């Protein structure tokens, strides 16, 4: 069948400040947790920023944004997802007043996007809690973070609310279960973090998300606020009911975040998890009221599906942040992430059926090692593997649209090469644009169009018509 994408479908690409801006101490920016995470989530944080941390310079988007946005425009991007670095706006997180130079940077970026008619899609917090909040408060375990986050979001809505319609509160909010430092700014090592503190931190983020949703609507009723979750559809390894049940439990652990954001209350299965873990959440009456401020749409990242089994002995392997039993029917990327285009159609249907809120795919893509070559005297990457991956996934998106799913748009992850979140490498590349920078920090930072650049341009230009089955 031919894939039909709706008119006005928001095609684009996605990024995060800490992974590509660089300029980690420029113009009054404070340190964020990422500035002391040179190994992403595969190694411990350092006491202070160290030279081996590729994020300190990133791909220098901070100083090259105009050139890069022009390349996105050349591909025909309708939207561009980026995050605002909290510590550029509030260098310590708990400051009383914002840093004007930080705010001015995003004004300049928005000018550039407007110039090209690209709709901004802004993540308020993408794995970059100000380091001071981690050190002083142990991140989101402390209730006071709600107030600091609200202050930050208020400044953003007031400053950019007339120019930015689509906002996401926390990137991959469910990642906090597995990566409490990256997703929750919690410095207590994961092994020492009590369930009580972890779930309390989750509660604080959920309340903060709901409170800023209300705030946004108060400031400008036109604003559209979305939650953002990692989507990992979980299949039972076999039809054994124990496997099916385990898969359901595993799905529930993730769906809970969307349930709270869309329904305004904790689901029963989640309360049971808390009871069985001996956790007593500190919830005030005001919290319960706040949670009722549900989101306008649901956004998610999709890279992998997983299997589950009732057999605890079976080995679980890590995909995107979460682990599961490997699926014998699927191939994996070089980083072991299992590739499952059909899973994207499944999850789109699951979310739409469950929440009946517009959906937005804000991350999807293949992390691969690319080789820069010369074709007809022009430097490029012949990334047919990436084209194939994206084509297959987008074909399934088309199928989901035919199933009746309401989808606002699709932004590929890392539309320009950037530093990986999990392993902090540059060699794990996702982009349509190659950036000359290597894992050892060497490179000219020059940009080159990959083969997928022209391919995506054609997909956008034909509104999906050029995709193949
Ligand atoms: C998501 C994050 C992104 C991003 C992406 C790819 O978890 O929201 O920040 O990096 O995954 O992951 P990685 O960079 O680890 O390959």
Coordinates of C-alpha atoms and ligand atoms in Angstrom, one line a residue:
X1 CA 0.0 0.0 0.0
X2 CA 1.1 3.6 -0.5
X3 CA 1.9 5.4 2.6
X4 CA -0.1 8.6 3.2
X5 CA 1.1 11.1 5.7
X6 CA -1.3 13.9 6.7
X7 CA -0.9 17.4 5.4
X8 CA 1.2 19.5 7.7
X9 CA 3.0 16.4 9.1
X10 CA 6.0 17.7 11.1
X11 CA 9.1 16.1 9.6
X12 CA 12.4 16.9 11.2
X13 CA 15.3 16.0 13.4
X14 CA 16.1 15.9 17.1
X15 CA 19.0 16.9 19.4
X16 CA 19.8 17.7 23.0
X17 CA 21.9 20.7 24.2
X18 CA 24.4 18.7 26.2
X19 CA 25.2 16.4 23.3
X20 CA 25.9 19.0 20.7
X21 CA 26.1 22.6 21.9
X22 CA 29.6 22.4 23.5
X23 CA 30.5 25.8 24.9
X24 CA 30.1 24.3 28.3
X25 CA 31.3 27.3 30.2
X26 CA 30.6 30.1 27.6
X27 CA 28.4 33.1 28.4
X28 CA 27.8 32.4 32.0
X29 CA 26.6 28.8 31.6
X30 CA 26.9 26.8 34.9
X31 CA 27.9 23.1 35.0
X32 CA 25.4 20.4 34.3
X33 CA 25.6 16.8 35.4
X34 CA 26.7 16.0 31.8
X35 CA 29.9 18.0 32.3
X36 CA 31.0 15.4 34.8
X37 CA 29.8 12.3 32.9
X38 CA 32.6 11.7 30.4
X39 CA 31.5 8.1 30.0
X40 CA 27.8 8.6 29.8
X41 CA 26.1 5.9 31.8
X42 CA 28.8 3.3 31.4
X43 CA 31.2 4.8 33.9
X44 CA 31.0 6.8 37.1
X45 CA 30.8 10.6 37.1
X46 CA 34.0 12.6 37.8
X47 CA 34.4 15.3 40.5
X48 CA 35.0 18.1 38.0
X49 CA 34.9 18.4 34.2
X50 CA 37.7 16.4 32.6
X51 CA 39.3 16.8 29.2
X52 CA 38.2 13.5 27.9
X53 CA 34.6 14.6 28.1
X54 CA 33.5 15.1 24.5
X55 CA 30.4 17.0 25.6
X56 CA 32.4 20.0 26.7
X57 CA 32.9 20.9 23.1
X58 CA 30.2 18.7 21.5
X59 CA 30.1 19.6 17.9
X60 CA 30.2 23.3 18.7
X61 CA 26.6 23.9 17.7
X62 CA 26.6 26.8 20.1
X63 CA 28.8 28.7 17.7
X64 CA 27.8 27.1 14.4
X65 CA 24.0 27.0 14.8
X66 CA 23.3 29.2 11.8
X67 CA 25.3 27.0 9.4
X68 CA 23.7 23.8 10.8
X69 CA 20.1 25.2 10.8
X70 CA 20.7 26.1 7.1
X71 CA 21.6 22.5 6.4
X72 CA 18.4 21.3 8.2
X73 CA 16.4 23.8 6.1
X74 CA 18.1 22.5 2.9
X75 CA 16.6 19.1 3.8
X76 CA 13.2 20.7 4.1
X77 CA 12.8 20.3 7.9
X78 CA 9.4 21.4 9.1
X79 CA 10.4 21.1 12.7
X80 CA 13.6 20.9 14.8
X81 CA 13.7 19.4 18.3
X82 CA 16.3 20.8 20.6
X83 CA 16.6 21.2 24.4
X84 CA 17.4 24.2 26.4
X85 CA 20.3 23.8 28.7
X86 CA 18.9 24.5 32.2
X87 CA 22.3 25.6 33.4
X88 CA 22.6 28.2 30.7
X89 CA 19.4 29.9 32.0
X90 CA 19.9 29.2 35.8
X91 CA 23.6 28.4 36.2
X92 CA 23.1 26.8 39.6
X93 CA 19.5 25.7 39.2
X94 CA 18.5 27.5 42.4
X95 CA 19.4 31.0 41.4
X96 CA 16.7 33.7 41.9
X97 CA 17.3 35.4 38.5
X98 CA 18.1 34.0 35.0
X99 CA 21.3 34.5 33.0
X100 CA 20.5 36.9 30.2
X101 CA 23.3 35.7 28.0
X102 CA 21.9 32.2 28.0
X103 CA 18.5 33.4 27.2
X104 CA 19.8 35.5 24.3
X105 CA 21.4 32.5 22.7
X106 CA 18.1 30.7 22.3
X107 CA 16.6 34.0 20.9
X108 CA 19.2 33.9 18.2
X109 CA 18.6 30.3 17.5
X110 CA 14.8 30.9 17.3
X111 CA 15.5 33.8 14.9
X112 CA 17.4 31.4 12.6
X113 CA 14.6 28.8 12.7
X114 CA 12.0 31.4 12.0
X115 CA 14.0 32.6 9.1
X116 CA 13.7 29.2 7.5
X117 CA 10.1 28.5 8.6
X118 CA 11.1 25.7 10.9
X119 CA 8.7 25.0 13.8
X120 CA 10.7 24.6 17.1
X121 CA 10.0 21.7 19.4
X122 CA 11.6 22.3 22.7
X123 CA 12.6 19.9 25.5
X124 CA 12.8 21.7 28.8
X125 CA 14.9 19.1 30.6
X126 CA 17.0 16.7 28.5
X127 CA 19.4 14.8 30.9
X128 CA 21.1 18.0 31.9
X129 CA 20.1 18.9 35.5
X130 CA 22.4 21.7 36.8
X131 CA 25.3 20.1 38.7
X132 CA 24.7 22.2 41.7
X133 CA 21.2 20.7 42.1
X134 CA 22.7 17.3 42.0
X135 CA 25.4 18.1 44.6
X136 CA 23.3 20.2 47.0
X137 CA 20.0 18.4 46.8
X138 CA 20.7 15.0 45.3
X139 CA 18.6 16.0 42.4
X140 CA 15.0 15.1 42.1
X141 CA 14.9 13.2 45.4
X142 CA 14.4 16.7 46.9
X143 CA 11.0 18.3 46.7
X144 CA 12.5 21.7 46.3
X145 CA 13.5 20.8 42.7
X146 CA 9.8 21.2 41.7
X147 CA 9.9 24.9 42.6
X148 CA 13.3 25.4 40.8
X149 CA 12.0 23.7 37.7
X150 CA 8.8 25.7 37.7
X151 CA 10.8 28.9 38.0
X152 CA 12.9 27.9 35.0
X153 CA 9.9 26.8 32.9
X154 CA 8.1 30.1 33.7
X155 CA 11.1 32.1 32.3
X156 CA 11.0 30.0 29.2
X157 CA 7.3 30.2 28.6
X158 CA 7.3 34.0 29.2
X159 CA 10.4 34.6 27.0
X160 CA 9.7 32.2 24.1
X161 CA 6.0 31.3 24.5
X162 CA 5.0 33.5 21.6
X163 CA 7.5 31.7 19.3
X164 CA 7.5 28.1 20.6
X165 CA 4.2 26.2 20.5
X166 CA 5.4 22.6 21.2
X167 CA 7.1 21.8 24.5
X168 CA 8.3 18.6 26.1
X169 CA 8.8 18.5 29.9
X170 CA 11.3 15.8 30.7
X171 CA 13.1 13.7 28.1
X172 CA 12.5 10.0 28.5
X173 CA 11.1 10.5 32.0
X174 CA 10.9 6.7 32.6
X175 CA 14.7 6.4 32.2
X176 CA 15.0 7.6 35.8
X177 CA 14.3 4.0 36.9
X178 CA 17.5 2.8 35.2
X179 CA 19.7 5.9 35.0
X180 CA 18.9 8.0 38.1
X181 CA 21.8 10.4 37.6
X182 CA 21.3 11.1 34.0
X183 CA 17.5 11.3 34.2
X184 CA 17.1 12.5 37.7
X185 CA 20.3 14.4 38.7
X186 CA 20.7 11.9 41.6
X187 CA 24.3 11.6 42.6
X188 CA 23.7 8.8 45.1
X189 CA 25.0 5.7 43.2
X190 CA 22.2 3.6 41.8
X191 CA 23.2 0.6 43.9
X192 CA 22.8 2.7 47.1
X193 CA 19.7 4.5 46.1
X194 CA 16.7 3.3 48.1
X195 CA 13.4 2.5 46.4
X196 CA 11.8 5.1 48.6
X197 CA 14.1 7.8 47.3
X198 CA 13.8 6.7 43.7
X199 CA 10.0 6.7 43.7
X200 CA 9.9 9.9 45.6
X201 CA 12.1 11.5 42.9
X202 CA 9.8 10.1 40.2
X203 CA 6.8 11.6 42.0
X204 CA 8.5 15.0 42.1
X205 CA 9.2 14.9 38.4
X206 CA 5.7 13.9 37.6
X207 CA 4.3 16.7 39.8
X208 CA 6.7 19.2 38.3
X209 CA 5.7 18.1 34.8
X210 CA 2.0 18.6 35.6
X211 CA 2.6 22.0 37.3
X212 CA 4.5 23.4 34.3
X213 CA 1.8 22.1 32.0
X214 CA -0.7 24.1 34.0
X215 CA 1.6 27.1 34.0
X216 CA 2.1 27.0 30.2
X217 CA -1.7 26.9 29.6
X218 CA -2.1 29.9 32.0
X219 CA 0.5 31.9 30.3
X220 CA -0.7 31.0 26.8
X221 CA -3.6 28.7 26.2
X222 CA -2.2 28.0 22.7
X223 CA 0.8 26.2 24.0
X224 CA 0.9 22.4 23.5
X225 CA 2.7 20.5 26.2
X226 CA 3.8 16.9 25.8
X227 CA 5.3 14.2 28.0
X228 CA 8.2 12.2 26.6
X229 CA 8.8 8.6 27.3
X230 CA 11.0 5.8 26.1
X231 CA 8.8 3.4 24.2
X232 CA 9.9 -0.2 24.5
X233 CA 7.0 -2.5 23.5
X234 CA 7.6 -5.8 25.4
X235 CA 6.7 -9.1 23.9
X236 CA 6.3 -12.4 25.8
X237 CA 9.2 -14.7 24.8
X238 CA 6.7 -17.5 24.4
X239 CA 2.9 -17.9 24.8
X240 CA 3.4 -19.3 28.3
X241 CA 1.1 -17.2 30.5
X242 CA 4.0 -16.5 32.9
X243 CA 5.9 -15.0 30.1
X244 CA 2.9 -13.0 29.0
X245 CA 2.4 -11.7 32.5
X246 CA 6.0 -10.7 32.9
X247 CA 5.8 -8.8 29.6
X248 CA 2.7 -7.0 30.9
X249 CA 4.5 -6.1 34.1
X250 CA 7.4 -4.8 32.2
X251 CA 5.2 -2.8 29.9
X252 CA 3.3 -1.4 33.0
X253 CA 6.5 -0.2 34.5
X254 CA 6.9 2.1 31.5
X255 CA 3.2 2.9 30.8
X256 CA 2.8 4.2 34.3
X257 CA 4.5 7.4 33.3
X258 CA 2.2 8.0 30.4
X259 CA -0.8 7.0 32.4
X260 CA -0.1 9.6 35.1
X261 CA 0.6 12.3 32.4
X262 CA -2.6 11.4 30.5
X263 CA -5.0 10.4 33.2
X264 CA -3.8 12.6 36.1
X265 CA -3.6 9.9 38.7
X266 CA -1.5 6.9 39.6
X267 CA -2.8 3.6 38.2
X268 CA -3.6 0.7 40.5
X269 CA -0.8 -1.5 39.3
X270 CA 1.7 1.2 40.1
X271 CA 0.4 1.6 43.6
X272 CA 0.7 -2.1 44.0
X273 CA 4.4 -1.9 43.0
X274 CA 4.9 0.7 45.6
X275 CA 3.2 -1.3 48.3
X276 CA 5.1 -4.4 47.5
X277 CA 8.4 -2.4 47.6
X278 CA 7.5 -1.0 51.0
X279 CA 7.5 2.5 49.5
X280 CA 5.3 5.2 51.1
X281 CA 5.1 8.1 48.8
X282 CA 4.9 11.6 50.3
X283 CA 2.0 13.0 48.3
X284 CA 0.2 16.1 49.4
X285 CA -3.4 17.1 48.5
X286 CA -1.9 19.8 46.4
X287 CA 0.2 17.2 44.5
X288 CA -3.0 15.2 43.7
X289 CA -4.6 18.4 42.4
X290 CA -1.6 19.3 40.3
X291 CA -1.3 15.9 38.7
X292 CA -4.7 16.5 37.1
X293 CA -3.1 18.9 34.7
X294 CA -2.7 16.4 31.9
X295 CA -0.7 16.8 28.8
X296 CA -1.9 17.8 25.3
X297 CA 0.1 15.1 23.5
X298 CA 2.4 12.2 24.1
X299 CA 5.9 12.1 22.6
X300 CA 8.3 9.2 22.7
X301 CA 11.6 7.8 21.5
X302 CA 11.6 4.4 19.8
X303 CA 14.7 2.4 19.1
X304 CA 14.1 -1.2 20.4
X305 CA 11.5 -3.6 21.5
X306 CA 12.2 -6.3 24.1
X307 CA 11.1 -9.7 25.2
X308 CA 10.3 -10.9 28.7
X309 CA 10.1 -14.3 30.3
X310 CA 8.8 -15.7 33.6
X311 CA 12.2 -17.4 33.9
X312 CA 14.4 -15.0 36.0
X313 CA 17.5 -17.0 35.0
X314 CA 17.4 -16.0 31.4
X315 CA 20.0 -13.4 30.5
X316 CA 18.7 -9.8 30.0
X317 CA 20.7 -7.5 27.6
X318 CA 20.7 -3.8 27.5
X319 CA 19.0 -1.9 24.7
X320 CA 18.3 1.8 25.0
X321 CA 18.8 2.3 28.7
X322 CA 16.5 -0.7 29.5
X323 CA 17.2 -4.3 29.3
X324 CA 15.2 -7.3 28.1
X325 CA 15.6 -10.9 26.9
X326 CA 16.9 -10.9 23.3
X327 CA 14.3 -11.6 20.6
X328 CA 15.5 -14.5 18.5
X329 CA 13.7 -13.0 15.4
X330 CA 15.6 -9.7 15.4
X331 CA 19.0 -8.4 14.3
X332 CA 20.9 -5.9 16.4
X333 CA 22.9 -2.8 15.8
X334 CA 26.6 -2.7 16.5
X335 CA 25.7 -1.5 20.0
X336 CA 23.4 -4.5 20.5
X337 CA 20.1 -2.6 20.1
X338 CA 17.6 -4.9 18.5
X339 CA 16.0 -3.5 15.3
X340 CA 12.3 -3.9 15.1
X341 CA 10.4 -1.6 12.7
X342 CA 7.1 -3.4 13.3
X343 CA 7.4 -2.7 17.0
X344 CA 7.0 1.0 16.1
X345 CA 3.6 0.3 14.5
X346 CA 2.6 -1.7 17.6
X347 CA 3.6 0.9 20.0
X348 CA 1.9 3.7 18.1
X349 CA -1.3 1.7 18.2
X350 CA -0.9 0.8 21.8
X351 CA -0.4 4.4 22.9
X352 CA -3.2 5.7 20.7
X353 CA -5.7 3.1 21.9
X354 CA -4.7 3.7 25.5
X355 CA -4.5 7.5 25.7
X356 CA -6.4 8.9 22.7
X357 CA -4.0 11.8 22.7
X358 CA -2.0 13.0 19.6
X359 CA 1.3 11.3 19.4
X360 CA 4.7 12.6 18.3
X361 CA 7.7 10.3 17.5
X362 CA 10.6 12.6 18.7
X363 CA 13.4 10.1 18.4
X364 CA 14.2 7.2 16.2
X365 CA 17.3 6.2 14.3
X366 CA 20.3 4.0 13.8
X367 CA 23.6 4.6 15.7
X368 CA 26.3 3.3 13.4
X369 CA 30.0 3.7 12.6
X370 CA 30.3 5.8 9.4
X371 CA 33.2 6.0 7.0
X372 CA 33.9 9.3 5.3
X373 CA 34.7 8.6 1.7
X374 CA 35.1 10.6 -1.5
X375 CA 32.4 10.2 -4.3
X376 CA 32.9 12.2 -7.4
X377 CA 35.3 14.5 -5.6
X378 CA 32.9 15.2 -2.7
X379 CA 33.3 13.9 0.8
X380 CA 30.3 11.9 2.0
X381 CA 29.2 8.7 3.8
X382 CA 27.4 6.0 1.8
X383 CA 25.0 5.1 4.6
X384 CA 22.6 2.8 2.8
X385 CA 22.2 0.9 6.1
X386 CA 20.7 4.1 7.7
X387 CA 18.4 4.8 4.8
X388 CA 17.2 1.2 5.0
X389 CA 16.6 1.4 8.8
X390 CA 14.7 4.7 8.5
X391 CA 12.7 3.6 5.4
X392 CA 11.5 0.5 7.2
X393 CA 10.5 2.4 10.3
X394 CA 8.7 5.1 8.4
X395 CA 6.9 2.5 6.3
X396 CA 5.5 1.1 9.6
X397 CA 4.6 4.6 10.6
X398 CA 2.5 4.8 7.4
X399 CA 0.8 1.5 8.4
X400 CA 0.0 3.0 11.8
X401 CA -1.5 6.1 10.2
X402 CA -3.6 3.7 8.1
X403 CA -4.7 2.1 11.4
X404 CA -6.1 5.5 12.4
X405 CA -3.4 6.6 14.8
X406 CA -3.2 10.4 15.2
X407 CA 0.4 11.4 14.8
X408 CA 1.8 15.0 14.7
X409 CA 5.2 14.3 13.4
X410 CA 8.5 12.4 13.3
X411 CA 12.0 13.7 14.2
X412 CA 14.9 11.4 13.7
X413 CA 17.4 11.3 16.5
X414 CA 20.7 13.1 16.1
X415 CA 20.0 14.6 12.6
X416 CA 23.5 15.9 12.8
X417 CA 26.2 13.7 14.4
X418 CA 26.5 14.3 18.1
X419 CA 27.8 12.8 21.3
X420 CA 26.0 9.6 22.3
X421 CA 24.1 9.8 25.6
X422 CA 24.7 6.2 26.9
X423 CA 28.3 5.7 25.9
X424 CA 29.4 9.3 25.3
X425 CA 31.1 8.4 22.0
X426 CA 31.1 10.4 18.7
X427 CA 31.6 7.2 16.7
X428 CA 28.1 6.2 17.4
X429 CA 26.6 8.3 14.7
X430 CA 23.0 8.9 13.8
X431 CA 23.1 12.0 11.5
X432 CA 22.3 12.9 8.0
X433 CA 25.2 15.3 8.4
X434 CA 28.7 13.9 9.2
X435 CA 30.7 15.9 11.7
X436 CA 34.5 15.5 11.6
X437 CA 35.2 14.8 15.2
X438 CA 36.5 11.5 16.7
X439 CA 36.3 9.7 20.0
X440 CA 39.7 11.0 21.0
X441 CA 38.5 14.6 20.4
X442 CA 40.5 15.1 17.2
X443 CA 38.9 16.5 14.0
X444 CA 38.1 19.7 12.2
X445 CA 34.4 19.9 13.1
X446 CA 33.7 20.3 9.4
X447 CA 30.2 19.2 8.3
X448 CA 29.5 16.8 5.3
X449 CA 26.2 15.7 3.8
X450 CA 25.8 11.9 3.9
X451 CA 23.8 10.0 1.3
X452 CA 20.9 9.8 3.7
X453 CA 20.8 13.7 3.5
X454 CA 19.3 13.6 0.0
X455 CA 17.2 10.6 0.8
X456 CA 15.5 12.4 3.7
X457 CA 15.1 15.5 1.7
X458 CA 13.1 13.6 -0.9
X459 CA 11.0 11.9 1.8
X460 CA 10.0 15.3 3.2
X461 CA 9.6 16.8 -0.2
X462 CA 7.1 14.0 -1.2
X463 CA 5.5 14.0 2.3
X464 CA 6.5 10.3 2.6
X465 CA 5.5 9.4 -1.0
X466 CA 9.1 8.3 -1.8
X467 CA 9.2 5.6 0.9
X468 CA 9.2 2.1 -0.3
X469 CA 7.5 -1.0 1.2
Ligands
LIG1 C1 17.8 8.5 24.0 C2 18.2 9.9 24.4 C3 19.0 10.7 23.5 C4 19.9 9.9 22.6 C5 19.3 8.6 22.1 C6 20.3 7.7 21.5 O1 17.9 7.7 25.1 O2 17.0 10.7 24.7 O3 19.6 11.7 24.3 O4 21.2 10.0 22.8 O5 18.6 7.9 23.1 O6 21.0 7.0 22.5 P1 22.6 6.9 22.5 O7 23.1 8.3 22.3 O8 23.0 6.4 23.7 O9 22.9 6.0 21.3

